[in-house]
XYZ file of C-alpha atoms in Angstrom:
679
model
C -130.506 -34.319 -20.604
C -132.254 -37.660 -20.321
C -131.168 -40.435 -17.991
C -127.430 -39.993 -17.690
C -125.454 -42.710 -15.948
C -123.539 -40.246 -13.761
C -121.695 -42.900 -11.777
C -120.310 -44.619 -14.871
C -119.410 -41.221 -16.342
C -117.495 -40.302 -13.183
C -115.802 -43.697 -13.043
C -114.656 -43.211 -16.635
C -112.768 -40.108 -15.453
C -111.228 -42.120 -12.631
C -110.156 -45.026 -14.799
C -108.764 -42.864 -17.609
C -106.864 -40.703 -15.119
C -105.414 -43.648 -13.223
C -104.421 -45.453 -16.432
C -102.761 -42.347 -17.923
C -100.783 -41.644 -14.763
C -99.735 -45.281 -14.499
C -98.725 -45.298 -18.173
C -96.576 -42.199 -17.591
C -95.232 -43.540 -14.276
C -95.804 -40.003 -13.000
C -98.666 -37.801 -11.861
C -101.259 -37.033 -9.188
C -104.226 -39.449 -9.173
C -105.735 -38.317 -5.864
C -107.602 -35.235 -7.097
C -108.998 -36.716 -10.346
C -110.427 -39.660 -8.411
C -111.717 -37.462 -5.600
C -113.355 -34.721 -7.698
C -114.671 -36.895 -10.550
C -118.245 -36.827 -9.215
C -118.358 -33.030 -8.852
C -116.922 -32.405 -12.299
C -119.293 -34.949 -13.868
C -122.339 -33.079 -12.560
C -120.894 -29.694 -13.521
C -120.047 -30.631 -17.110
C -123.116 -32.745 -17.795
C -125.772 -30.486 -16.254
C -124.457 -26.913 -16.034
C -121.293 -25.998 -17.911
C -121.839 -24.113 -21.187
C -119.080 -25.140 -23.595
C -118.580 -26.196 -27.199
C -115.717 -28.611 -28.018
C -115.804 -27.596 -31.688
C -115.357 -23.921 -30.767
C -113.316 -23.935 -27.554
C -112.655 -20.175 -27.698
C -116.261 -19.094 -28.189
C -116.626 -15.776 -26.344
C -119.727 -16.630 -24.299
C -118.601 -20.015 -22.995
C -118.465 -20.706 -19.278
C -114.911 -20.672 -17.942
C -113.638 -23.728 -16.049
C -110.341 -23.329 -14.185
C -108.494 -26.134 -12.447
C -106.531 -24.111 -9.904
C -105.245 -27.336 -8.340
C -103.364 -27.965 -11.583
C -101.459 -30.989 -10.299
C -104.719 -32.891 -10.866
C -104.501 -32.151 -14.581
C -105.602 -35.627 -15.651
C -109.057 -34.781 -14.303
C -109.318 -32.040 -16.917
C -107.681 -33.992 -19.751
C -109.992 -36.954 -19.174
C -113.066 -34.727 -19.286
C -111.860 -32.909 -22.399
C -111.395 -36.256 -24.135
C -114.737 -37.633 -23.012
C -116.695 -34.520 -23.999
C -115.316 -34.524 -27.523
C -112.379 -32.133 -27.819
C -110.997 -33.727 -30.968
C -107.317 -32.976 -30.331
C -107.399 -34.684 -26.916
C -107.298 -38.231 -28.189
C -106.587 -41.471 -26.382
C -103.055 -41.200 -27.776
C -102.693 -37.833 -26.061
C -103.815 -39.380 -22.777
C -101.208 -42.102 -23.276
C -98.640 -39.354 -23.833
C -99.418 -37.662 -20.527
C -96.382 -35.708 -19.295
C -94.346 -36.618 -22.391
C -92.387 -34.276 -24.638
C -94.543 -32.127 -26.958
C -97.817 -33.768 -25.931
C -101.033 -31.777 -25.471
C -101.276 -33.246 -21.977
C -98.395 -31.757 -19.947
C -97.927 -32.310 -16.230
C -99.900 -29.183 -15.381
C -102.462 -27.486 -17.660
C -100.983 -24.960 -20.087
C -103.126 -22.381 -21.866
C -102.448 -22.013 -25.583
C -101.290 -25.620 -25.806
C -104.352 -27.682 -24.910
C -107.827 -26.822 -26.274
C -110.252 -26.337 -23.400
C -107.581 -25.191 -20.951
C -108.298 -21.600 -19.871
C -105.107 -20.823 -17.952
C -101.770 -22.267 -16.928
C -102.033 -23.616 -13.396
C -99.899 -25.532 -10.949
C -98.447 -22.894 -8.620
C -101.209 -23.176 -6.040
C -103.730 -20.367 -5.728
C -102.875 -18.829 -9.103
C -105.873 -20.362 -10.858
C -108.178 -18.975 -8.172
C -106.718 -15.505 -8.722
C -107.144 -15.927 -12.487
C -110.753 -17.032 -11.992
C -111.486 -13.840 -10.050
C -110.050 -11.832 -12.956
C -112.108 -13.790 -15.489
C -115.285 -13.266 -13.471
C -114.524 -9.542 -13.376
C -113.882 -9.566 -17.123
C -117.267 -11.194 -17.726
C -119.014 -8.390 -15.818
C -117.010 -5.681 -17.640
C -117.683 -7.192 -21.074
C -121.340 -7.755 -20.147
C -121.691 -4.077 -19.223
C -120.259 -3.115 -22.601
C -121.956 -5.641 -24.871
C -125.111 -6.738 -23.033
C -126.602 -10.059 -21.935
C -127.071 -11.419 -25.447
C -123.339 -11.278 -26.204
C -121.634 -11.851 -22.833
C -123.445 -13.579 -19.986
C -121.927 -16.681 -18.450
C -120.379 -18.175 -15.313
C -116.842 -18.877 -14.118
C -116.134 -22.117 -12.246
C -112.934 -22.984 -10.405
C -111.681 -26.086 -8.575
C -109.307 -25.427 -5.669
C -107.612 -27.767 -3.225
C -106.507 -27.339 0.364
C -103.142 -26.140 -0.883
C -104.684 -23.364 -2.991
C -106.474 -22.040 0.077
C -103.340 -22.226 2.227
C -101.442 -19.928 -0.119
C -101.641 -16.269 0.922
C -102.723 -15.311 -2.585
C -106.071 -17.007 -1.957
C -107.014 -14.533 0.778
C -106.361 -11.571 -1.497
C -108.320 -13.216 -4.316
C -111.395 -14.115 -2.269
C -111.390 -10.677 -0.643
C -111.445 -9.007 -4.069
C -114.212 -11.317 -5.285
C -116.339 -10.745 -2.208
C -115.950 -6.971 -2.360
C -116.971 -6.835 -6.016
C -119.877 -9.274 -5.447
C -118.832 -11.577 -8.283
C -121.983 -13.687 -8.084
C -121.218 -15.481 -11.348
C -118.095 -17.020 -9.784
C -118.460 -20.508 -8.287
C -115.506 -22.142 -6.525
C -115.424 -25.859 -5.676
C -113.178 -26.663 -2.731
C -111.880 -30.232 -2.883
C -111.967 -30.597 0.889
C -110.208 -33.923 1.423
C -107.937 -32.819 4.294
C -104.836 -34.333 2.695
C -101.650 -32.683 1.408
C -98.261 -34.146 0.504
C -97.053 -34.329 4.100
C -100.240 -35.991 5.334
C -103.386 -34.762 7.051
C -103.977 -31.011 6.914
C -104.157 -30.977 10.733
C -100.359 -31.131 10.674
C -100.168 -27.520 9.545
C -103.518 -25.764 9.826
C -106.628 -25.363 11.921
C -108.331 -22.583 9.955
C -112.081 -22.388 9.566
C -112.344 -21.806 5.833
C -116.119 -21.578 5.988
C -115.985 -18.574 8.315
C -113.155 -17.124 6.266
C -115.185 -17.116 3.058
C -118.323 -15.926 4.807
C -116.305 -13.104 6.353
C -115.250 -12.063 2.839
C -118.873 -11.762 1.692
C -119.212 -15.145 0.004
C -122.148 -17.505 -0.156
C -121.022 -20.896 1.228
C -122.456 -24.390 0.707
C -121.105 -27.543 2.388
C -121.891 -30.815 0.625
C -120.910 -34.433 0.241
C -118.711 -34.278 -2.864
C -119.735 -37.810 -3.844
C -123.501 -37.265 -3.650
C -124.760 -36.339 -7.104
C -128.004 -34.847 -5.813
C -126.260 -32.603 -3.296
C -123.753 -31.481 -5.923
C -126.500 -30.554 -8.385
C -128.584 -28.681 -5.806
C -125.539 -26.743 -4.588
C -124.589 -25.582 -8.099
C -128.183 -24.639 -8.923
C -128.386 -22.627 -5.712
C -125.064 -20.907 -6.402
C -126.357 -19.641 -9.733
C -129.104 -17.696 -7.965
C -126.833 -16.062 -5.375
C -126.016 -12.350 -5.217
C -122.508 -13.212 -3.985
C -119.674 -15.422 -5.187
C -120.168 -18.979 -3.982
C -117.848 -21.472 -2.334
C -119.056 -25.072 -2.531
C -117.101 -26.994 0.072
C -117.061 -30.526 -1.310
C -116.242 -33.074 1.361
C -114.380 -35.671 -0.688
C -112.124 -38.672 -0.298
C -108.786 -38.251 -2.024
C -108.181 -41.148 -4.422
C -111.841 -42.224 -4.220
C -112.160 -45.778 -5.537
C -108.572 -46.902 -4.924
C -109.308 -49.654 -2.374
C -106.087 -49.516 -0.356
C -104.888 -45.950 -0.889
C -107.979 -43.746 -0.895
C -108.097 -41.201 1.903
C -104.319 -41.127 2.336
C -101.374 -39.073 1.096
C -100.123 -42.187 -0.747
C -102.366 -41.405 -3.713
C -101.679 -37.671 -3.850
C -98.590 -37.477 -6.033
C -97.626 -40.922 -7.290
C -99.134 -43.548 -9.610
C -101.444 -46.007 -7.882
C -99.629 -49.050 -9.220
C -100.943 -51.798 -11.469
C -102.340 -53.958 -8.681
C -104.249 -51.067 -7.063
C -105.749 -50.047 -10.403
C -106.803 -53.620 -11.079
C -108.520 -53.757 -7.698
C -110.204 -50.445 -8.464
C -111.528 -51.869 -11.734
C -112.998 -54.789 -9.845
C -114.683 -52.527 -7.278
C -116.229 -50.510 -10.138
C -117.105 -53.715 -12.069
C -115.121 -52.180 -14.896
C -114.137 -55.011 -17.230
C -112.649 -52.894 -20.001
C -108.988 -52.718 -20.924
C -106.817 -49.645 -20.233
C -107.882 -46.635 -22.338
C -111.001 -48.462 -23.515
C -114.282 -46.606 -22.876
C -117.690 -48.188 -23.704
C -119.685 -46.427 -26.386
C -122.677 -45.734 -24.128
C -120.434 -43.810 -21.719
C -118.971 -41.810 -24.595
C -122.522 -41.063 -25.721
C -123.478 -39.881 -22.244
C -120.472 -37.584 -22.134
C -120.994 -36.224 -25.632
C -124.521 -35.224 -24.631
C -122.948 -32.920 -22.035
C -121.903 -30.428 -24.689
C -125.395 -30.225 -26.218
C -126.421 -27.154 -24.217
C -123.286 -25.335 -25.264
C -123.840 -26.173 -28.928
C -127.395 -24.843 -28.752
C -126.285 -21.761 -26.809
C -123.620 -20.922 -29.352
C -126.152 -21.164 -32.185
C -128.386 -18.726 -30.333
C -125.403 -16.478 -29.672
C -124.540 -16.357 -33.371
C -128.044 -15.040 -34.062
C -127.590 -12.304 -31.470
C -124.158 -11.490 -32.892
C -125.676 -11.125 -36.365
C -128.073 -8.528 -34.947
C -125.182 -6.220 -34.076
C -124.249 -3.554 -36.597
C -121.178 -4.153 -38.756
C -119.266 -1.572 -36.733
C -120.227 -3.276 -33.470
C -119.237 -6.694 -34.787
C -115.886 -5.369 -35.995
C -115.234 -3.608 -32.690
C -116.029 -6.717 -30.653
C -113.819 -8.927 -32.791
C -111.035 -6.297 -32.794
C -110.873 -6.184 -29.023
C -111.104 -9.952 -28.624
C -108.311 -10.381 -31.210
C -106.223 -7.898 -29.227
C -105.757 -5.430 -32.088
C -105.391 -1.718 -31.307
C -107.582 1.025 -32.827
C -106.118 2.405 -36.051
C -106.361 6.023 -34.838
C -104.077 5.403 -31.868
C -100.849 5.835 -33.834
C -101.804 9.357 -34.943
C -102.840 10.393 -31.434
C -99.535 9.236 -29.972
C -97.575 11.061 -32.673
C -99.460 14.275 -31.813
C -98.481 13.900 -28.172
C -94.893 13.138 -29.168
C -94.697 16.365 -31.177
C -96.200 18.344 -28.306
C -93.725 16.910 -25.805
C -90.790 17.657 -28.123
C -91.959 21.257 -28.345
C -92.667 21.847 -24.653
C -89.800 19.707 -23.280
C -91.243 19.126 -19.790
C -88.856 18.047 -17.021
C -91.267 15.476 -15.622
C -90.733 12.394 -13.560
C -91.328 9.457 -15.854
C -94.276 8.406 -13.640
C -95.853 11.786 -14.516
C -95.027 11.261 -18.194
C -96.622 7.819 -17.994
C -99.816 9.374 -16.657
C -99.897 11.834 -19.556
C -99.483 9.005 -22.069
C -102.240 7.066 -20.316
C -104.563 10.042 -20.765
C -104.249 9.518 -24.522
C -104.404 5.732 -24.355
C -107.493 5.641 -22.126
C -109.387 7.955 -24.479
C -108.529 5.957 -27.584
C -108.360 2.348 -26.366
C -111.710 1.538 -24.709
C -110.574 -1.970 -23.746
C -107.749 -0.565 -21.588
C -108.413 -1.278 -17.904
C -106.270 0.413 -15.275
C -105.719 0.097 -11.569
C -103.270 0.221 -8.706
C -102.531 -1.416 -5.380
C -103.751 1.559 -3.301
C -101.156 3.902 -4.826
C -103.181 5.675 -7.488
C -101.819 9.188 -6.928
C -98.247 7.982 -6.454
C -98.064 5.802 -9.570
C -100.162 8.104 -11.804
C -102.297 5.305 -13.237
C -105.730 6.968 -13.149
C -106.528 9.681 -15.677
C -109.182 12.379 -15.384
C -111.489 10.721 -17.906
C -111.495 7.344 -16.115
C -114.392 6.243 -13.910
C -114.027 3.639 -11.192
C -115.272 0.061 -11.417
C -117.531 -0.758 -8.465
C -119.872 -3.656 -7.629
C -122.660 -1.513 -9.075
C -120.781 0.022 -12.006
C -118.922 -2.263 -14.371
C -118.615 0.379 -17.096
C -115.603 2.010 -15.462
C -112.020 1.826 -16.673
C -110.237 1.771 -13.328
C -110.012 -0.735 -10.462
C -108.932 0.066 -6.931
C -107.320 -3.250 -6.014
C -106.467 -2.302 -2.462
C -103.189 -3.324 -0.855
C -103.244 -6.704 -2.579
C -100.394 -6.757 -5.105
C -100.477 -10.520 -5.618
C -104.250 -10.736 -5.939
C -104.134 -7.794 -8.336
C -101.514 -9.389 -10.584
C -103.208 -12.805 -10.639
C -106.555 -11.199 -11.486
C -104.886 -9.102 -14.196
C -103.689 -12.355 -15.758
C -107.288 -13.575 -15.700
C -108.517 -10.351 -17.308
C -105.960 -10.708 -20.090
C -106.686 -14.414 -20.575
C -110.381 -13.648 -20.935
C -109.818 -11.471 -23.993
C -111.215 -8.098 -25.022
C -109.423 -6.319 -22.159
C -105.883 -4.939 -21.828
C -105.097 -4.691 -18.106
C -102.463 -2.532 -16.477
C -101.913 -1.684 -12.829
C -99.341 0.088 -10.747
C -97.339 -0.277 -7.572
C -93.824 0.568 -6.395
C -90.990 -1.421 -7.965
C -89.833 -2.482 -4.503
C -93.162 -4.279 -4.016
C -93.027 -6.341 -7.188
C -91.775 -9.341 -5.242
C -95.185 -9.540 -3.575
C -96.569 -10.515 -6.981
C -93.602 -12.066 -8.774
C -95.232 -15.539 -9.179
C -98.074 -13.931 -11.132
C -95.652 -11.833 -13.192
C -93.775 -15.033 -14.007
C -96.954 -16.778 -15.124
C -97.920 -13.813 -17.318
C -94.547 -14.237 -19.029
C -94.928 -18.018 -19.261
C -98.431 -17.698 -20.739
C -97.329 -14.926 -23.148
C -100.148 -12.611 -22.072
C -100.332 -8.853 -22.535
C -100.345 -7.617 -18.946
C -98.710 -4.290 -18.142
C -97.143 -3.657 -14.744
C -96.474 0.006 -13.995
C -93.651 0.041 -11.434
C -92.603 3.412 -10.087
C -90.152 4.727 -7.458
C -87.455 2.899 -9.341
C -84.187 3.578 -7.477
C -82.359 5.404 -4.694
C -83.973 8.455 -6.269
C -86.926 7.608 -4.018
C -84.830 9.276 -1.358
C -85.935 9.620 2.249
C -88.164 6.523 2.279
C -84.942 4.579 2.584
C -83.671 1.121 1.609
C -87.007 -0.679 2.148
C -88.431 1.355 -0.752
C -85.286 1.611 -2.888
C -85.265 -1.399 -5.273
C -81.536 -1.650 -5.876
C -81.560 -5.352 -6.856
C -85.038 -5.898 -8.305
C -84.400 -4.539 -11.794
C -81.729 -7.182 -12.415
C -84.116 -9.898 -11.241
C -86.864 -8.826 -13.625
C -84.515 -8.620 -16.588
C -83.557 -12.286 -16.386
C -87.190 -13.476 -16.525
C -87.878 -14.999 -19.978
C -90.467 -13.210 -22.129
C -90.939 -10.275 -19.746
C -90.238 -6.985 -21.500
C -88.642 -4.611 -18.997
C -88.758 -0.940 -20.024
C -86.904 1.829 -18.184
C -87.416 5.096 -20.077
C -85.246 8.192 -19.569
C -87.702 11.019 -20.290
C -91.280 11.693 -21.523
C -90.506 10.757 -25.147
C -89.038 7.383 -24.233
C -91.911 6.850 -21.796
C -94.383 7.332 -24.641
C -92.404 5.015 -26.904
C -92.171 2.315 -24.235
C -95.895 2.485 -23.515
C -96.628 2.179 -27.233
C -94.432 -0.912 -27.458
C -95.957 -2.486 -24.359
C -99.565 -2.001 -25.383
C -98.936 -3.210 -28.934
C -97.214 -6.427 -27.846
C -99.795 -9.251 -27.788
C -97.423 -11.973 -26.632
C -95.421 -10.498 -23.752
C -96.173 -8.842 -20.452
C -94.365 -5.598 -19.727
C -92.816 -3.997 -16.672
C -92.550 -0.237 -17.157
C -90.025 1.100 -14.636
C -90.558 4.774 -13.748
C -89.008 7.470 -11.581
C -90.491 9.363 -8.687
C -88.129 12.324 -9.187
C -88.233 14.834 -12.023
C -85.745 14.308 -14.845
C -84.225 16.589 -17.500
C -85.747 16.309 -20.975
C -83.109 14.694 -23.222
C -84.816 13.742 -26.518
C -84.802 17.242 -27.982
C -85.560 16.525 -31.645
C -88.825 15.089 -32.964
C -88.339 11.695 -34.608
C -91.422 9.912 -35.882
C -89.702 6.528 -35.603
C -89.987 4.728 -32.276
C -86.285 4.654 -31.417
C -86.950 2.551 -28.316
C -88.333 -0.261 -30.496
C -84.823 -1.647 -31.020
C -84.169 -1.717 -27.303
C -81.071 0.477 -27.472
C -80.008 3.346 -29.672
C -77.406 6.097 -29.916
C -78.854 9.103 -28.136
C -75.658 11.117 -28.611
C -72.916 10.016 -31.008
C -69.209 10.776 -30.872
C -67.677 13.301 -33.255
C -67.462 11.672 -36.692
C -68.680 8.477 -34.971
C -65.091 7.731 -33.852
C -65.541 6.599 -30.263
C -62.963 6.299 -27.576
C -65.672 5.451 -25.073
C -69.220 4.085 -25.254
C -71.423 4.919 -22.254
C -74.545 2.835 -21.657
C -77.393 3.965 -19.407
C -81.099 3.595 -18.728
C -83.753 5.743 -17.107
C -82.623 8.592 -14.876
C -78.963 7.778 -15.501
C -79.099 8.639 -19.209
C -78.732 12.307 -18.279
C -75.781 11.382 -16.048
C -74.179 9.682 -19.058
C -74.798 12.719 -21.278
C -73.130 15.013 -18.742
C -70.191 12.613 -18.528
C -69.868 12.792 -22.307
C -69.512 16.580 -22.088
C -66.817 16.291 -19.413
C -64.862 13.832 -21.557
C -65.316 15.952 -24.684
C -63.692 18.916 -22.927
C -60.701 16.630 -22.297
C -60.477 15.575 -25.928
C -62.023 12.162 -25.345
C -64.791 11.247 -27.797
C -67.676 9.206 -26.444
C -71.134 8.049 -27.497
C -74.086 7.659 -25.167
C -76.404 4.690 -25.631
C -79.855 4.741 -24.108
C -81.045 1.168 -23.442
C -84.728 1.387 -22.458
C -85.381 -2.323 -23.134
C -82.614 -4.923 -23.060
C -85.002 -7.643 -24.209
C -85.655 -5.862 -27.505
C -81.993 -5.063 -28.045
C -81.086 -8.735 -27.640
C -83.456 -9.545 -30.523
C -81.634 -7.279 -33.009
C -79.303 -8.549 -35.728
C -75.592 -8.711 -35.001
C -74.741 -5.812 -37.317
C -76.957 -3.455 -35.343
C -75.687 -4.793 -32.022
C -72.074 -4.247 -33.080
C -72.884 -0.699 -34.164
C -74.458 0.087 -30.800
C -71.839 -1.657 -28.659
C -69.043 0.376 -30.198
C -66.494 -2.188 -31.308
C -63.268 -1.966 -29.332
C -64.130 1.327 -27.602
C -63.989 1.429 -23.819
C -67.429 0.504 -22.453
C -68.903 2.054 -19.326
C -72.390 1.393 -17.932
C -74.157 3.578 -15.385
C -77.337 2.630 -13.583
C -78.725 3.161 -10.080
C -78.965 -0.563 -9.406
C -76.657 -3.502 -8.872
C -74.592 -4.725 -11.816
C -75.506 -8.366 -12.644
C -76.176 -8.926 -16.367
C -74.573 -5.625 -17.469
C -71.418 -7.626 -18.182
C -72.879 -9.048 -21.386
C -72.801 -5.537 -22.876
C -69.707 -3.966 -21.330
C -67.583 -7.114 -21.307
C -65.076 -8.174 -18.689
C -62.884 -5.163 -19.472
C -65.685 -2.649 -19.077
C -66.640 -0.714 -15.960
C -69.932 -0.359 -14.125
C -70.936 2.692 -12.149
C -73.797 1.784 -9.870
C -74.659 0.104 -6.596
C -73.338 -2.899 -4.723
C -75.775 -2.996 -1.808
C -79.060 -1.660 -0.510
C -79.714 2.077 -0.291
C -79.941 4.529 2.594
C -82.410 7.067 3.895
C -81.554 10.558 2.611
C -82.668 12.927 -0.145
C -82.245 11.380 -3.584
C -79.617 13.821 -4.969
C -77.466 13.295 -1.887
C -77.663 9.509 -2.332
C -76.599 9.698 -5.988
C -73.594 11.744 -4.858
C -72.853 9.469 -1.882
C -72.915 6.277 -3.975
C -70.915 7.886 -6.768
C -73.565 7.638 -9.481
C -72.464 10.907 -11.029
C -71.156 12.238 -14.315
C -67.755 12.852 -12.707
C -67.521 9.244 -11.570
C -68.462 7.961 -15.024
C -65.830 10.206 -16.614
C -63.254 9.021 -14.093
C -63.986 5.363 -14.883
C -63.692 6.127 -18.592
C -60.272 7.730 -18.086
C -59.070 4.803 -15.996
C -60.202 2.254 -18.551
C -58.732 4.245 -21.433
C -55.404 4.428 -19.609
C -55.549 0.697 -18.890
C -56.355 -0.034 -22.529
C -53.476 2.105 -23.789
C -51.038 0.516 -21.363
C -52.139 -2.944 -22.479
C -51.719 -1.937 -26.118
C -48.249 -0.609 -25.376
C -47.278 -3.869 -23.682
C -48.676 -5.847 -26.608
C -46.797 -3.659 -29.074
C -43.484 -4.296 -27.252
C -44.135 -8.026 -27.229
C -44.831 -8.038 -30.975
C -41.661 -6.013 -31.581
C -39.592 -8.582 -29.691
C -41.177 -11.415 -31.645
C -40.232 -9.720 -34.923
C -36.666 -9.181 -33.682
């Protein structure tokens, strides 16, 4: 690399970061100033990247888990030559529609690998990316995929419980191409870390099968030797960088004062003097730019070599690699799913939808090689592993299934990393009642618009004897209000197939597929090639001549309850239609004409679902009725609980009668009032 002026390069990060934060009157200068030396050595001597091709497959991944220090990353991206990250973008830090938001956001800023900020999430993503590198390497070989994953964490990242799950997964799978830099400055917002912790992180990482190095984070030689050593390890490596938060700020370094607020003009001026930095704000000398631009030289050369190796693949291999990285599905998949759909319509199995999901996965796993399954130690219960799947182990990265252990949050965060990496479609299962263990990662999957599929079984009081701790009466409503999360609750094997097809084909949304433990009647009796679930809601049984007195809405196991209620009402001369609503999110996207057709105009609207009611009101209106739950469940056999809580066809029919009577009485009153007005 020649004689790089590392100190001036690092100081350029510090000055740019401090100036940008001061300009915005908002931000976190402490981490950029404290970790500037480490990142300078990493980018200039080790990191394989190409600013002109930021999404090159074989690049090293760099994740800033401590995302509040985002100006560290933006400054480096500017200095190394990412053309879109201009000085103007640095001046627009934290401003509307800039490429430099308060925390890094993937898909917005070139060079940003994942959205970080919620502490520990980036570390979990990095574990997933390191796993993805090993899986893709096993499939495509060293010439196509062979690189490292680097991650910067702070004290806060390691305090979060997610971090323990993440480092345990990484240690078990011996992810030796993962290197984590711990910005060990012993400062958080409240003050010194001794206020709240006395953990020995070194022993913690060593106990999880990590290689650990402790260095002075401001000593360039120690930093370089530690990284070089990490790259020869057979384990993941933690480099504990003893740093000073706000390094270079004469009066604030080493204190919480520089963690989350601008340094102030006077402090920055004093910092310039201590660095002998005579340049104006946002002005970088050409020789420093030149030093930084040299940092990408290795990546440029490496990509040229990679293109040669790529050209040596056959046309079919090239197309397959690019297909998976683009996230496109194999063309043959549609036909295979239609064959299964026809078979199911013929045999009409009364399966639990978790069982149906497993049967669909048997087809998907055979035809979609990039599909990667798993579960949080519930494989048999959630039916996520098919007979043709082999297990991923530290010695076998050619498998299609990961045993994540009882680590729901670590699993979900790593799944986000697998999806972010590209070329892999991850799904994993747990019980719906446990989704709150991993909700922050589910939320980030939705925010990042990544295809991550969460298989969530044991969906209601139908779980039965396990009782209220395992009966997720309120969780469904909570998932449905999360933006950009597609929530599917199918009613039988056909809808389960349709929902899986929608979830796996959707490149820009994560999916939660909500499935039953108990067997259900088969209700989609006729073969229809069209994916009826694709519109979110559809008429599964129409009223006679389409003239409805009542419209009954249901999802999942309660669709059969609604169909039985329809028969009861029909015997009483009341015409009703049953609407299956497997995905509210998709229904809300339909045009108003279709919505009006489904909602049934001025018919009485009744909804039935084994959950609490919030958000059903937008479909049934204030004059509609909801048959469901108002509280947590109880421990008893599932059928007894449905009867006890009144989630029955008889109860639905009763509500329909009551609302019809109320409607007719109101119409009669209105008619009398109009008559008097005419008189």
